[in-house]
Amino acid sequence: MSYTRVNRKVHKWGSILVLIPLILVLITGILLLLRKEIPAIQPPTQAGISQSPSLAFNKVLAISKTVSEAQINDWQDVDRLDVRPAKGVIKVRSKNSWEIQLDAQTGNIMQVAYRRSDWLESLHDGTYFHKSANLWLILPCAIVLLILWVTGLYLFIYPYFRKWRN
């Protein structure tokens, strides 16, 4: 069996093997690139009244507890805080993906919205399915994709090389 024939078979079966994971990574990657443009994916960042945050963290927690959607009772329910001094806003992200945006000086609630970008990121890197899926699913697909690139390059260049050689 010739090298070109083996190369074609590897290219064909490799492309079938990575089809579904690659489509998932491509679609979620496109959506993640557009997440700041689509409010349904990631709520737009509001602007506070001042660029000098003066709100204490215990006050941030007390205000966050008043938002029923976020289901925050203590700091264990908070996934992360995102302090943006230039915008005068503090974002409180709960474990259940609700985001509360507070004015960093007054503590006024400026926006409460569901944040889907974390879910898309977990789909994109495979951790949605299992915390190690990025190693046993996405990494092998990336390696097969690299092999597809090499075999595709060979299949593209080989006819020109043969023509040049003759």
GROMACS .gro file of C-alpha atoms in nm:
model
  166
    1MET     CA    1   0.000   0.000   0.000
    2SER     CA    2   0.144   0.337  -0.101
    3TYR     CA    3   0.216   0.619   0.140
    4THR     CA    4  -0.037   0.843  -0.036
    5ARG     CA    5  -0.314   0.585   0.004
    6VAL     CA    6  -0.237   0.542   0.377
    7ASN     CA    7  -0.224   0.919   0.411
    8ARG     CA    8  -0.571   0.951   0.255
    9LYS     CA    9  -0.717   0.685   0.486
   10VAL     CA   10  -0.565   0.849   0.795
   11HIS     CA   11  -0.701   1.185   0.677
   12LYS     CA   12  -1.051   1.045   0.611
   13TRP     CA   13  -1.093   0.849   0.935
   14GLY     CA   14  -0.923   1.115   1.145
   15SER     CA   15  -1.165   1.379   1.019
   16ILE     CA   16  -1.462   1.155   1.104
   17LEU     CA   17  -1.315   1.091   1.451
   18VAL     CA   18  -1.284   1.459   1.546
   19LEU     CA   19  -1.601   1.582   1.375
   20ILE     CA   20  -1.835   1.625   1.674
   21PRO     CA   21  -1.578   1.755   1.929
   22LEU     CA   22  -1.436   1.996   1.670
   23ILE     CA   23  -1.781   2.134   1.581
   24LEU     CA   24  -1.854   2.181   1.953
   25VAL     CA   25  -1.525   2.364   2.009
   26LEU     CA   26  -1.574   2.580   1.698
   27ILE     CA   27  -1.933   2.685   1.779
   28THR     CA   28  -1.863   2.757   2.145
   29GLY     CA   29  -1.543   2.939   2.048
   30ILE     CA   30  -1.737   3.167   1.812
   31LEU     CA   31  -1.997   3.235   2.082
   32LEU     CA   32  -1.723   3.308   2.337
   33LEU     CA   33  -1.561   3.553   2.097
   34LEU     CA   34  -1.896   3.732   2.068
   35ARG     CA   35  -1.992   3.709   2.437
   36LYS     CA   36  -1.945   4.080   2.505
   37GLU     CA   37  -2.159   4.164   2.203
   38ILE     CA   38  -2.448   3.933   2.302
   39PRO     CA   39  -2.606   4.030   2.638
   40ALA     CA   40  -2.775   3.687   2.667
   41ILE     CA   41  -2.431   3.526   2.702
   42GLN     CA   42  -2.255   3.780   2.924
   43PRO     CA   43  -2.433   4.077   3.080
   44PRO     CA   44  -2.280   4.410   2.976
   45THR     CA   45  -2.074   4.585   3.242
   46GLN     CA   46  -2.252   4.887   3.385
   47ALA     CA   47  -2.071   5.206   3.490
   48GLY     CA   48  -2.076   5.332   3.847
   49ILE     CA   49  -2.079   5.694   3.960
   50SER     CA   50  -1.716   5.706   4.074
   51GLN     CA   51  -1.383   5.550   3.986
   52SER     CA   52  -1.278   5.521   4.350
   53PRO     CA   53  -1.431   5.210   4.508
   54SER     CA   54  -1.512   5.257   4.875
   55LEU     CA   55  -1.757   4.973   4.938
   56ALA     CA   56  -1.639   4.724   5.202
   57PHE     CA   57  -1.659   4.353   5.119
   58ASN     CA   58  -1.889   4.278   5.414
   59LYS     CA   59  -2.130   4.537   5.269
   60VAL     CA   60  -2.098   4.370   4.925
   61LEU     CA   61  -2.198   4.039   5.083
   62ALA     CA   62  -2.492   4.196   5.269
   63ILE     CA   63  -2.625   4.358   4.950
   64SER     CA   64  -2.574   4.035   4.752
   65LYS     CA   65  -2.780   3.840   5.007
   66THR     CA   66  -3.081   4.056   4.919
   67VAL     CA   67  -3.089   3.927   4.559
   68SER     CA   68  -3.300   3.610   4.569
   69GLU     CA   69  -3.193   3.476   4.226
   70ALA     CA   70  -2.828   3.457   4.329
   71GLN     CA   71  -2.904   3.241   4.636
   72ILE     CA   72  -2.615   3.389   4.836
   73ASN     CA   73  -2.615   3.327   5.211
   74ASP     CA   74  -2.242   3.355   5.286
   75TRP     CA   75  -1.907   3.378   5.107
   76GLN     CA   76  -1.922   3.005   5.020
   77ASP     CA   77  -2.202   3.085   4.773
   78VAL     CA   78  -1.990   3.345   4.591
   79ASP     CA   79  -1.787   3.215   4.297
   80ARG     CA   80  -1.587   3.534   4.246
   81LEU     CA   81  -1.575   3.908   4.284
   82ASP     CA   82  -1.469   4.122   3.993
   83VAL     CA   83  -1.373   4.474   4.102
   84ARG     CA   84  -1.347   4.721   3.814
   85PRO     CA   85  -1.224   5.053   3.957
   86ALA     CA   86  -1.213   5.224   3.616
   87LYS     CA   87  -1.584   5.153   3.566
   88GLY     CA   88  -1.677   5.201   3.932
   89VAL     CA   89  -1.844   4.861   3.952
   90ILE     CA   90  -1.812   4.542   4.156
   91LYS     CA   91  -1.943   4.224   3.996
   92VAL     CA   92  -2.049   3.947   4.232
   93ARG     CA   93  -2.079   3.608   4.064
   94SER     CA   94  -2.270   3.344   4.255
   95LYS     CA   95  -2.210   2.970   4.228
   96ASN     CA   96  -2.538   2.935   4.034
   97SER     CA   97  -2.409   3.174   3.758
   98TRP     CA   98  -2.612   3.482   3.853
   99GLU     CA   99  -2.419   3.807   3.834
  100ILE     CA  100  -2.491   4.111   4.050
  101GLN     CA  101  -2.333   4.441   3.949
  102LEU     CA  102  -2.298   4.693   4.228
  103ASP     CA  103  -2.192   5.056   4.223
  104ALA     CA  104  -1.849   5.042   4.388
  105GLN     CA  105  -1.912   5.355   4.592
  106THR     CA  106  -2.281   5.360   4.686
  107GLY     CA  107  -2.359   4.988   4.677
  108ASN     CA  108  -2.665   5.039   4.456
  109ILE     CA  109  -2.760   4.731   4.256
  110MET     CA  110  -2.716   4.831   3.892
  111GLN     CA  111  -2.793   4.498   3.727
  112VAL     CA  112  -2.883   4.139   3.809
  113ALA     CA  113  -2.850   3.893   3.519
  114TYR     CA  114  -2.780   3.529   3.444
  115ARG     CA  115  -2.431   3.470   3.301
  116ARG     CA  116  -2.401   3.192   3.042
  117SER     CA  117  -2.039   3.245   2.938
  118ASP     CA  118  -1.904   3.016   3.213
  119TRP     CA  119  -2.128   2.735   3.088
  120LEU     CA  120  -2.004   2.796   2.731
  121GLU     CA  121  -1.642   2.790   2.852
  122SER     CA  122  -1.698   2.455   3.023
  123LEU     CA  123  -1.846   2.317   2.698
  124HIS     CA  124  -1.558   2.466   2.501
  125ASP     CA  125  -1.286   2.305   2.710
  126GLY     CA  126  -1.477   1.980   2.775
  127THR     CA  127  -1.503   2.016   3.154
  128TYR     CA  128  -1.883   2.029   3.125
  129PHE     CA  129  -1.880   1.653   3.063
  130HIS     CA  130  -1.611   1.566   3.320
  131LYS     CA  131  -1.344   1.769   3.498
  132SER     CA  132  -1.070   1.574   3.315
  133ALA     CA  133  -1.240   1.566   2.974
  134ASN     CA  134  -1.010   1.836   2.842
  135LEU     CA  135  -0.723   1.587   2.880
  136TRP     CA  136  -0.885   1.266   2.756
  137LEU     CA  137  -1.119   1.416   2.493
  138ILE     CA  138  -1.011   1.761   2.376
  139LEU     CA  139  -0.633   1.696   2.383
  140PRO     CA  140  -0.653   1.379   2.168
  141CYS     CA  141  -0.884   1.561   1.925
  142ALA     CA  142  -0.630   1.843   1.903
  143ILE     CA  143  -0.354   1.590   1.828
  144VAL     CA  144  -0.567   1.423   1.560
  145LEU     CA  145  -0.643   1.769   1.417
  146LEU     CA  146  -0.269   1.837   1.395
  147ILE     CA  147  -0.225   1.504   1.211
  148LEU     CA  148  -0.511   1.605   0.978
  149TRP     CA  149  -0.334   1.932   0.907
  150VAL     CA  150  -0.008   1.750   0.822
  151THR     CA  151  -0.180   1.486   0.605
  152GLY     CA  152  -0.393   1.751   0.435
  153LEU     CA  153  -0.085   1.958   0.359
  154TYR     CA  154   0.082   1.649   0.214
  155LEU     CA  155  -0.225   1.566   0.003
  156PHE     CA  156  -0.233   1.924  -0.124
  157ILE     CA  157   0.139   1.959  -0.204
  158TYR     CA  158   0.218   1.607  -0.332
  159PRO     CA  159   0.053   1.645  -0.679
  160TYR     CA  160   0.244   1.968  -0.740
  161PHE     CA  161   0.568   1.803  -0.626
  162ARG     CA  162   0.510   1.507  -0.862
  163LYS     CA  163   0.433   1.743  -1.151
  164TRP     CA  164   0.747   1.948  -1.077
  165ARG     CA  165   0.961   1.633  -1.050
  166ASN     CA  166   0.838   1.502  -1.387
   0.00000   0.00000   0.00000
